[in-house]
Coordinates of C-alpha atoms (C1' of nucleotides) in Angstrom, one line a residue:
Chain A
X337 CA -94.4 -28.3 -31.4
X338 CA -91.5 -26.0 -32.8
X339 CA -91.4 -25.1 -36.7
X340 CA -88.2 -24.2 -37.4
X341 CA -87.3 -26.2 -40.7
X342 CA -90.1 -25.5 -43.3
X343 CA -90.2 -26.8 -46.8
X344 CA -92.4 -26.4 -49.9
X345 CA -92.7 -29.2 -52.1
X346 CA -93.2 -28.4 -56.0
X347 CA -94.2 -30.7 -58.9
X348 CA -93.5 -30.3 -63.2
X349 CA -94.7 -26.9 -62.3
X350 CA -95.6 -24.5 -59.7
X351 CA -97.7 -21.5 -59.1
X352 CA -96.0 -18.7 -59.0
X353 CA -98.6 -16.9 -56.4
X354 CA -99.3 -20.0 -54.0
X355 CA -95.4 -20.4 -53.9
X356 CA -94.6 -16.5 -53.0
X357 CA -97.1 -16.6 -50.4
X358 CA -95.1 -19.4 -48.7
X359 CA -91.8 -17.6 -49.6
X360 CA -93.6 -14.6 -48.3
X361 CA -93.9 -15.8 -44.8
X362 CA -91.6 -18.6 -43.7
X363 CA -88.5 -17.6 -46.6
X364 CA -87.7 -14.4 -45.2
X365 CA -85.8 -12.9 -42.4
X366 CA -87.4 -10.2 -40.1
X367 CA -85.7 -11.1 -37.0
X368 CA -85.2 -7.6 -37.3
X369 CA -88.8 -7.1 -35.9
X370 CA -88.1 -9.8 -33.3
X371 CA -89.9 -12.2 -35.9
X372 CA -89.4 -16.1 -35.9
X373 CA -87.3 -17.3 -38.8
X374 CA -87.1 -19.9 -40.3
X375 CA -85.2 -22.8 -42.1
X376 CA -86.7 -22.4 -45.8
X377 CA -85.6 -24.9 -48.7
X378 CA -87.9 -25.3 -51.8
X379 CA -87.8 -28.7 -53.0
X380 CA -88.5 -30.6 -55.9
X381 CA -88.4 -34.1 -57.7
X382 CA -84.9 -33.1 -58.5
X383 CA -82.8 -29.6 -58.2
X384 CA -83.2 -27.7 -61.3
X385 CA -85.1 -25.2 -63.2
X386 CA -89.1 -26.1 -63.2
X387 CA -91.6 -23.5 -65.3
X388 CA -94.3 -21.5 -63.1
X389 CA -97.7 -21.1 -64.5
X390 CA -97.0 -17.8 -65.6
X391 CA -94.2 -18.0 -67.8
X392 CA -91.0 -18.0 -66.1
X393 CA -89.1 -20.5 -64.3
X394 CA -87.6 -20.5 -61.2
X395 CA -84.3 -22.9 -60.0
X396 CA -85.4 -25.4 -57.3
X397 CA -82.2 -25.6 -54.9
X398 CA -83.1 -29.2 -53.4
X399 CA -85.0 -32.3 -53.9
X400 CA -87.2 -33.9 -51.8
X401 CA -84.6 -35.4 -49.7
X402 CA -84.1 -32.1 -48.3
X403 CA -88.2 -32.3 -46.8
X404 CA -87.5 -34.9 -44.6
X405 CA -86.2 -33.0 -41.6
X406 CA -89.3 -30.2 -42.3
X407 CA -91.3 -29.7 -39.6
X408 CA -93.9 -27.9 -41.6
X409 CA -94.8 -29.0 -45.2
X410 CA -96.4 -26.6 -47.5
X411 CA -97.7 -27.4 -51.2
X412 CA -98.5 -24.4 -52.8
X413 CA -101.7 -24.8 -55.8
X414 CA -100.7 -28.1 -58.2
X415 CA -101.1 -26.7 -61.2
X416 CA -101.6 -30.7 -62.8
X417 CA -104.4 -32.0 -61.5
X418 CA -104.9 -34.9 -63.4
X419 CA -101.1 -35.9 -63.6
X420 CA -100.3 -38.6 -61.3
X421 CA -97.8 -37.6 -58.3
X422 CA -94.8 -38.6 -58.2
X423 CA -93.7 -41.4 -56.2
X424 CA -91.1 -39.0 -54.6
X425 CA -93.4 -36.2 -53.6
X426 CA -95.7 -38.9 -52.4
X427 CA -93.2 -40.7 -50.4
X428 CA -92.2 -37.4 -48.9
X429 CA -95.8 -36.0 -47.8
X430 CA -96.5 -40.0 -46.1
X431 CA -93.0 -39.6 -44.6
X432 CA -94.3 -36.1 -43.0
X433 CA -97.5 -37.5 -42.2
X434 CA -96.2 -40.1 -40.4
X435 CA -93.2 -38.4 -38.2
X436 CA -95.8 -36.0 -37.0
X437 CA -94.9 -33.2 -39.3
X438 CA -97.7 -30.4 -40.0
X439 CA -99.0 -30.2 -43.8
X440 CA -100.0 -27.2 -44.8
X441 CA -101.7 -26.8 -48.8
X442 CA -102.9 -23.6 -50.8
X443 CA -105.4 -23.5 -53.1
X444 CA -105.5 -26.9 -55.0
X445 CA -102.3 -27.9 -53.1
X446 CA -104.5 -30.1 -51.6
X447 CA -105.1 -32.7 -54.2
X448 CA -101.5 -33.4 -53.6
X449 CA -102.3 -34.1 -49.9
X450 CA -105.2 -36.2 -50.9
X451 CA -103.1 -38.2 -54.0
X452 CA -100.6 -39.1 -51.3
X453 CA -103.1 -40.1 -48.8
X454 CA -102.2 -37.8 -46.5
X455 CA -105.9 -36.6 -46.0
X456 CA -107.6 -39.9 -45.9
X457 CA -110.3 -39.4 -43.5
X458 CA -109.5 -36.2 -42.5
X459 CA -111.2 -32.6 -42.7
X460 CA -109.9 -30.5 -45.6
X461 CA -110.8 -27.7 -48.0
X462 CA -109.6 -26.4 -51.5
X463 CA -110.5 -23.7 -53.6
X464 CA -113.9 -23.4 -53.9
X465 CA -113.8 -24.0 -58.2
X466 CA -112.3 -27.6 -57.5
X467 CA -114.3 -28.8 -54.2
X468 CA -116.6 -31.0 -55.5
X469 CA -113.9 -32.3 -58.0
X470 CA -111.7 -33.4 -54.8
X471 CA -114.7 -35.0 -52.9
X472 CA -115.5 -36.7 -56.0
X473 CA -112.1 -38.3 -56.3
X474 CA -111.2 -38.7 -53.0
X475 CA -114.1 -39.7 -51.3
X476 CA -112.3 -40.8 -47.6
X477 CA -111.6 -37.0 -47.6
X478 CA -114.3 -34.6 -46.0
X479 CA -114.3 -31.4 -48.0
X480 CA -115.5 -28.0 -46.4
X481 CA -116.0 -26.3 -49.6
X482 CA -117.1 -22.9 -47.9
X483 CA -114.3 -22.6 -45.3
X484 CA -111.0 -19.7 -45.9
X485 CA -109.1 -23.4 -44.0
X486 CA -109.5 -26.1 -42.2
X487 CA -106.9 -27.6 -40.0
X488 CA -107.2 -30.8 -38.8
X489 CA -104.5 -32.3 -36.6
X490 CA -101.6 -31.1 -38.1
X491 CA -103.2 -31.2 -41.5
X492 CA -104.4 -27.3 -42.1
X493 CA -105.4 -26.8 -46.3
X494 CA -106.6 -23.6 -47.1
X495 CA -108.9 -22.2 -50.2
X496 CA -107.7 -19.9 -52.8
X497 CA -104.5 -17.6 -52.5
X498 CA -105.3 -15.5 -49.9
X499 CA -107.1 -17.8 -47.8
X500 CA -103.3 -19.4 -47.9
X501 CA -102.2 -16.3 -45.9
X502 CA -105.2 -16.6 -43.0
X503 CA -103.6 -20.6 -42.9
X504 CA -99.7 -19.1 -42.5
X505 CA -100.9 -16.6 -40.0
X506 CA -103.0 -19.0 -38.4
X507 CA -100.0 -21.0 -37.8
X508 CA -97.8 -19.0 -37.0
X509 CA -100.2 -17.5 -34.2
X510 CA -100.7 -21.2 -33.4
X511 CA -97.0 -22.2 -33.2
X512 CA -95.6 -18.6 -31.7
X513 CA -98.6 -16.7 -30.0
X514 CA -101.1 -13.9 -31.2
X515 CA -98.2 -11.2 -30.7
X516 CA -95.7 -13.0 -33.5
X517 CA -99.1 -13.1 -35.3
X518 CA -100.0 -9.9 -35.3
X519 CA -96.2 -8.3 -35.6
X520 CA -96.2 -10.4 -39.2
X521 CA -99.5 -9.2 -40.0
X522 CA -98.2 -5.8 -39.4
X523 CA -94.9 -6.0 -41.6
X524 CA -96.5 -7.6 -44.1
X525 CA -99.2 -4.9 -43.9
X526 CA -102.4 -7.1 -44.1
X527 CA -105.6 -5.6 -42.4
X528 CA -106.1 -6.0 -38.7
X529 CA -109.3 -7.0 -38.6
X530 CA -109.7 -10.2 -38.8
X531 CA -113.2 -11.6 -38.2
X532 CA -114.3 -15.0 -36.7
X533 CA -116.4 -17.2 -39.0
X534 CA -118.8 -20.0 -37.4
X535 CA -116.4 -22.4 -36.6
X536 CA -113.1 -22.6 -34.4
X537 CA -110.6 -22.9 -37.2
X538 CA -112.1 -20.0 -39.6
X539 CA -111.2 -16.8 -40.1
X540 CA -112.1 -14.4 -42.0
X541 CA -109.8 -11.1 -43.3
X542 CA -112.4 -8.1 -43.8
X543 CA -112.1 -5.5 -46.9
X544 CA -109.9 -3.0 -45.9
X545 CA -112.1 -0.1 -47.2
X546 CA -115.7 -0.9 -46.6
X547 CA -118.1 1.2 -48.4
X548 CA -121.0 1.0 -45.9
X549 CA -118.7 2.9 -42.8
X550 CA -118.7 -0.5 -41.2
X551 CA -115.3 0.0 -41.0
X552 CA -116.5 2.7 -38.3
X553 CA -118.4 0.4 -36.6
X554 CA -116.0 -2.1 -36.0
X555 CA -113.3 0.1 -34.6
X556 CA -115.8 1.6 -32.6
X557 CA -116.4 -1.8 -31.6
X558 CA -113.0 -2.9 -30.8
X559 CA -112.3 0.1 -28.6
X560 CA -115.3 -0.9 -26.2
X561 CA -114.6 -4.9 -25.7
X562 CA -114.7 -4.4 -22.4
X563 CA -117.8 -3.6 -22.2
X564 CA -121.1 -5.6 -23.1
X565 CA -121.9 -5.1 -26.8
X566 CA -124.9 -6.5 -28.4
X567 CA -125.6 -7.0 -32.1
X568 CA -128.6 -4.4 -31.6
X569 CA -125.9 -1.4 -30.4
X570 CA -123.8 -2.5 -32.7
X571 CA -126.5 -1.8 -35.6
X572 CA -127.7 1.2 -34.1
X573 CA -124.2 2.8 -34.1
X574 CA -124.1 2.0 -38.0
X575 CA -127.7 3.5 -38.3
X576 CA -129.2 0.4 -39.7
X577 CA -131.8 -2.1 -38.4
X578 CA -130.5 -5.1 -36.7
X579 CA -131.9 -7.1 -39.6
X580 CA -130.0 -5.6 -42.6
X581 CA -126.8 -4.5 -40.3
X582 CA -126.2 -8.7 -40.2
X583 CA -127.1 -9.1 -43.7
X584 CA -124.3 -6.4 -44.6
X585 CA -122.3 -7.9 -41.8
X586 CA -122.4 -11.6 -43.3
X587 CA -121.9 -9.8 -47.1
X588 CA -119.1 -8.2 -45.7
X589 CA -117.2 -10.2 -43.6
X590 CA -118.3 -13.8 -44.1
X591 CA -119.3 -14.2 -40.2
X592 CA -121.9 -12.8 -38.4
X593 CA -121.6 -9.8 -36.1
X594 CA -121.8 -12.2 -32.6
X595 CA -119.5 -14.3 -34.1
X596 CA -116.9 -11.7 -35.1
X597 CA -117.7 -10.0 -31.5
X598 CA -117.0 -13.2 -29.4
X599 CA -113.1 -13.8 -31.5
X600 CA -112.3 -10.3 -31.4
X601 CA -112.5 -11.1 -27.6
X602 CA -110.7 -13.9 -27.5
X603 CA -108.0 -12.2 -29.4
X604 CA -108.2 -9.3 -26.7
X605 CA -107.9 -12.6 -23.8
X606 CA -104.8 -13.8 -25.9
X607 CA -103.1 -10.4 -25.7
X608 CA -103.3 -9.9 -22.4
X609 CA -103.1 -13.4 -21.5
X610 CA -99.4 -12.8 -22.8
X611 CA -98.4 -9.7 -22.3
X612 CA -99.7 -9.2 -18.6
X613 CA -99.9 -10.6 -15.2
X614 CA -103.4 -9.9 -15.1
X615 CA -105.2 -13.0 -13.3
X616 CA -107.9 -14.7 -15.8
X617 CA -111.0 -13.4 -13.7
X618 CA -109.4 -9.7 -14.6
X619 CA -108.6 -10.8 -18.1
X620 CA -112.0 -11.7 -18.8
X621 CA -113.4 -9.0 -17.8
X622 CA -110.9 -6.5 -19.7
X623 CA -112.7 -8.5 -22.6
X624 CA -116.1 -8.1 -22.1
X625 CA -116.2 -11.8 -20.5
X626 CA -118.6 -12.0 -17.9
X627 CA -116.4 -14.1 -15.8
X628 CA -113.2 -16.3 -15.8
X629 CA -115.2 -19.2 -16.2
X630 CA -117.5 -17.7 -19.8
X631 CA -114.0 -17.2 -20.7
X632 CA -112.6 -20.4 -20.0
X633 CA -115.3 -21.9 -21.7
X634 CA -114.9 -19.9 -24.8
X635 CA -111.1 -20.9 -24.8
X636 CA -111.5 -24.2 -25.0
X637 CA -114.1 -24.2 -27.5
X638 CA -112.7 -22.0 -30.1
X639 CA -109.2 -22.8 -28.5
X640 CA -108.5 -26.1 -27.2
X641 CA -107.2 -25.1 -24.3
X642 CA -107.3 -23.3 -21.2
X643 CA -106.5 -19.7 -20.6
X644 CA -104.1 -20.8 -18.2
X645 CA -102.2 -23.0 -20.6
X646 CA -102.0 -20.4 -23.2
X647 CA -100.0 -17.7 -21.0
X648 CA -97.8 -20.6 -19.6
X649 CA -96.8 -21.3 -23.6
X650 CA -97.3 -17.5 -25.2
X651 CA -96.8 -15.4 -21.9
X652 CA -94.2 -13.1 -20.7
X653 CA -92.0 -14.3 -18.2
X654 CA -92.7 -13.4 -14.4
X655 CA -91.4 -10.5 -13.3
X656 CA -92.0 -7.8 -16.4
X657 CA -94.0 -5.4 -16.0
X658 CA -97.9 -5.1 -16.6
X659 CA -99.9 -2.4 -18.2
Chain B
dA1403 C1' -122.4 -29.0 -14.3
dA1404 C1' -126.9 -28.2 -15.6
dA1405 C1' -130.8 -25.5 -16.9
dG1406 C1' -133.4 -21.8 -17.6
dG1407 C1' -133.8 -17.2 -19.3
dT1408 C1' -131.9 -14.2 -22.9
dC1409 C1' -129.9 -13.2 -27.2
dT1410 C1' -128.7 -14.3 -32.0
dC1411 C1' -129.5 -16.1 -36.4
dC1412 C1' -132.0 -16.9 -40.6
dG1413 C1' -135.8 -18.0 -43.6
dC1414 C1' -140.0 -16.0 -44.7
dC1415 C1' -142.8 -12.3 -46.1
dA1416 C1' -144.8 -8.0 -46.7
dG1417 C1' -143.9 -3.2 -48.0
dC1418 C1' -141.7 0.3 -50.6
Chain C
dA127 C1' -141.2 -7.4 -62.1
dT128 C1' -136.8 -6.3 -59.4
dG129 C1' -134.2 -5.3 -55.4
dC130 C1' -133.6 -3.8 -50.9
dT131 C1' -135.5 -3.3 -46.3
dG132 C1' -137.1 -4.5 -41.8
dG133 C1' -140.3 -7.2 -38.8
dC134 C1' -141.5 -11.8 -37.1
dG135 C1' -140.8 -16.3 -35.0
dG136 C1' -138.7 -20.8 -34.4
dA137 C1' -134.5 -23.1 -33.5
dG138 C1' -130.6 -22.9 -31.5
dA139 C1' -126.5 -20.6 -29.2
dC140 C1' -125.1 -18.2 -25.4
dC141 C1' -124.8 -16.6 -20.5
dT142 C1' -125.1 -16.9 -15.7

DNA sequence: AAAGGTCTCCGCCAGC
DNA sequence: ATGCTGGCGGAGACCT
């Protein structure tokens, strides 16, 4: 389960965006904030110099060898498509596969998954511009064309560049609990909003500025979880009809306003699930949960697990204080 | 653990 | 016509 060693792979040529991204969150040390770090090591066919897609190169330290003690994988967007992939980068991704290692792709990363087989039968996504182009040439792989990523067993591939940020955090809040998450998100200043889309392993990042006030709305929102909220207060407080607040709501955000309400919850449960004593039925209802068990239920739905299990893994030890 | 009552979502449509 | 709004109702999700 731990994610200490983490290597990018890189083909003729590499993405300079995709690649920093990666660099960006699992290359650099802020155990200064109490942050994870990690074992980083870009890898190619060979060490050397390889050219970005944006017209500089940067020196590869080690080859693939170096991937085979990851326990996270990234490919960041392959700029080739139609090249074939190299038996080495293929042999490394099968040999992650298949010691249990996660896989992580950006952006068009993913045809790199799929040309190694590493996807065969599995749920994945890719940038929206190249979706049907991957279900069209790897048709054992299941493309979500509409989703920011898609994790399925250890295999998460995200959609375009920023989408690959939502998959690192996602991991990271996976692998070290919402507070790691959120102290990165912090330091690395992305918005804290984050909205729930329709399914368990989407998530949407919200405009930081929204021109409509709905910005308003959804603080106003977050600072009353506790207490029932329904999509009609929450269009009343942004003066609209409950019709066209969800319209600007869906425009906005890519979720819908129950949808955003219920994970904004969960991510309230997670909080306090680790950093308090608080017994679930309490926890819940500090969340606007009904009872222990609506929470439950939600947990292992959008969770796949048990609010129990998550404070035993994430939770401060016994014996610190609560607030 | 299941089921009914409630709420949400979304396509449709009419009105401005 | 064009574009946005908001009401309606069925289907389905959610809550207890």
């Amino acid at each position: 389960v731990g994610m200490d060693d983490v290597a990018v792979l890189v083909g003729d040529r590499v993405a300079a965006f995709e690649l920093g991204i990666l660099c960006q969150v699992f290359g650099l040390d802020r155990s200064d904030d109490g942050l994870p770090t990690y074992d980083f090591a870009v890898c190619g066919v060979r060490p050397g110099p390889v050219p970005t897609t944006s017209g500089f190169d940067v020196t590869v330290p080690y080859d693939v060898e170096r991937a085979r003690s990851a326990d996270l994988v990234c490919v960041p967007a392959w700029p080739d498509l139609g090249a074939p992939l190299h038996p080495a980068l293929t042999g490394a991704l099968q040999d992650a596969a298949d010691r249990g290692a996660r896989l992580l792709s950006v952006c068009t990363g993913a045809f790199a998954l799929a040309a190694a087989g590493v996807l065969d039968g599995r749920t994945a996504t890719t940038h929206w511009q190249f979706a049907s182009r991957l279900a069209d040439r790897y048709p054992r792989v299941r493309v979500e064309p509409d989703v920011l990523y898609v994790e399925d067993g250890r295999v998460l591939t995200s959609a375009g560049a920023s989408a690959g940020l939502d998959a690192c955090l996602h991991l990271v809040r996976q692998v070290h609990g919402a507070r790691t998450a959120n102290a990165l998100a912090r330091r690395m200043v992305l918005p804290a909003h984050r909205a729930g889309g329709q399914a368990q392993y989407v998530e949407t990042a919200l405009p930081a500025a929204s021109d409509d006030g709905l910005a308003d709305v959804l603080d106003w929102a977050v600072e009353r979880l506790d207490r029932p909220l329904r999509v009609d207060d929450l269009a009343a407080r942004a003066a609209m009809s409950p019709r066209t607040f969800a319209r600007r709501f869906g425009e906005a955000t890519g979720a819908t306003p129950h949808a955003w309400l219920l994970e904004q919850r969960l991510h309230r449960a997670e909080q306090l699930l680790e950093q308090t004593h608080l017994p679930v039925d309490a926890v819940a209802g500090r969340c606007g949960f009904g009872s222990g068990d609506t929470l439950r239920h939600h947990f292992a739905r959008r969770r796949g697990t048990t609010p129990a299990a998550h404070r035993a893994a994430f939770g401060a030890p016994a014996g610190s204080f609560d607030s």
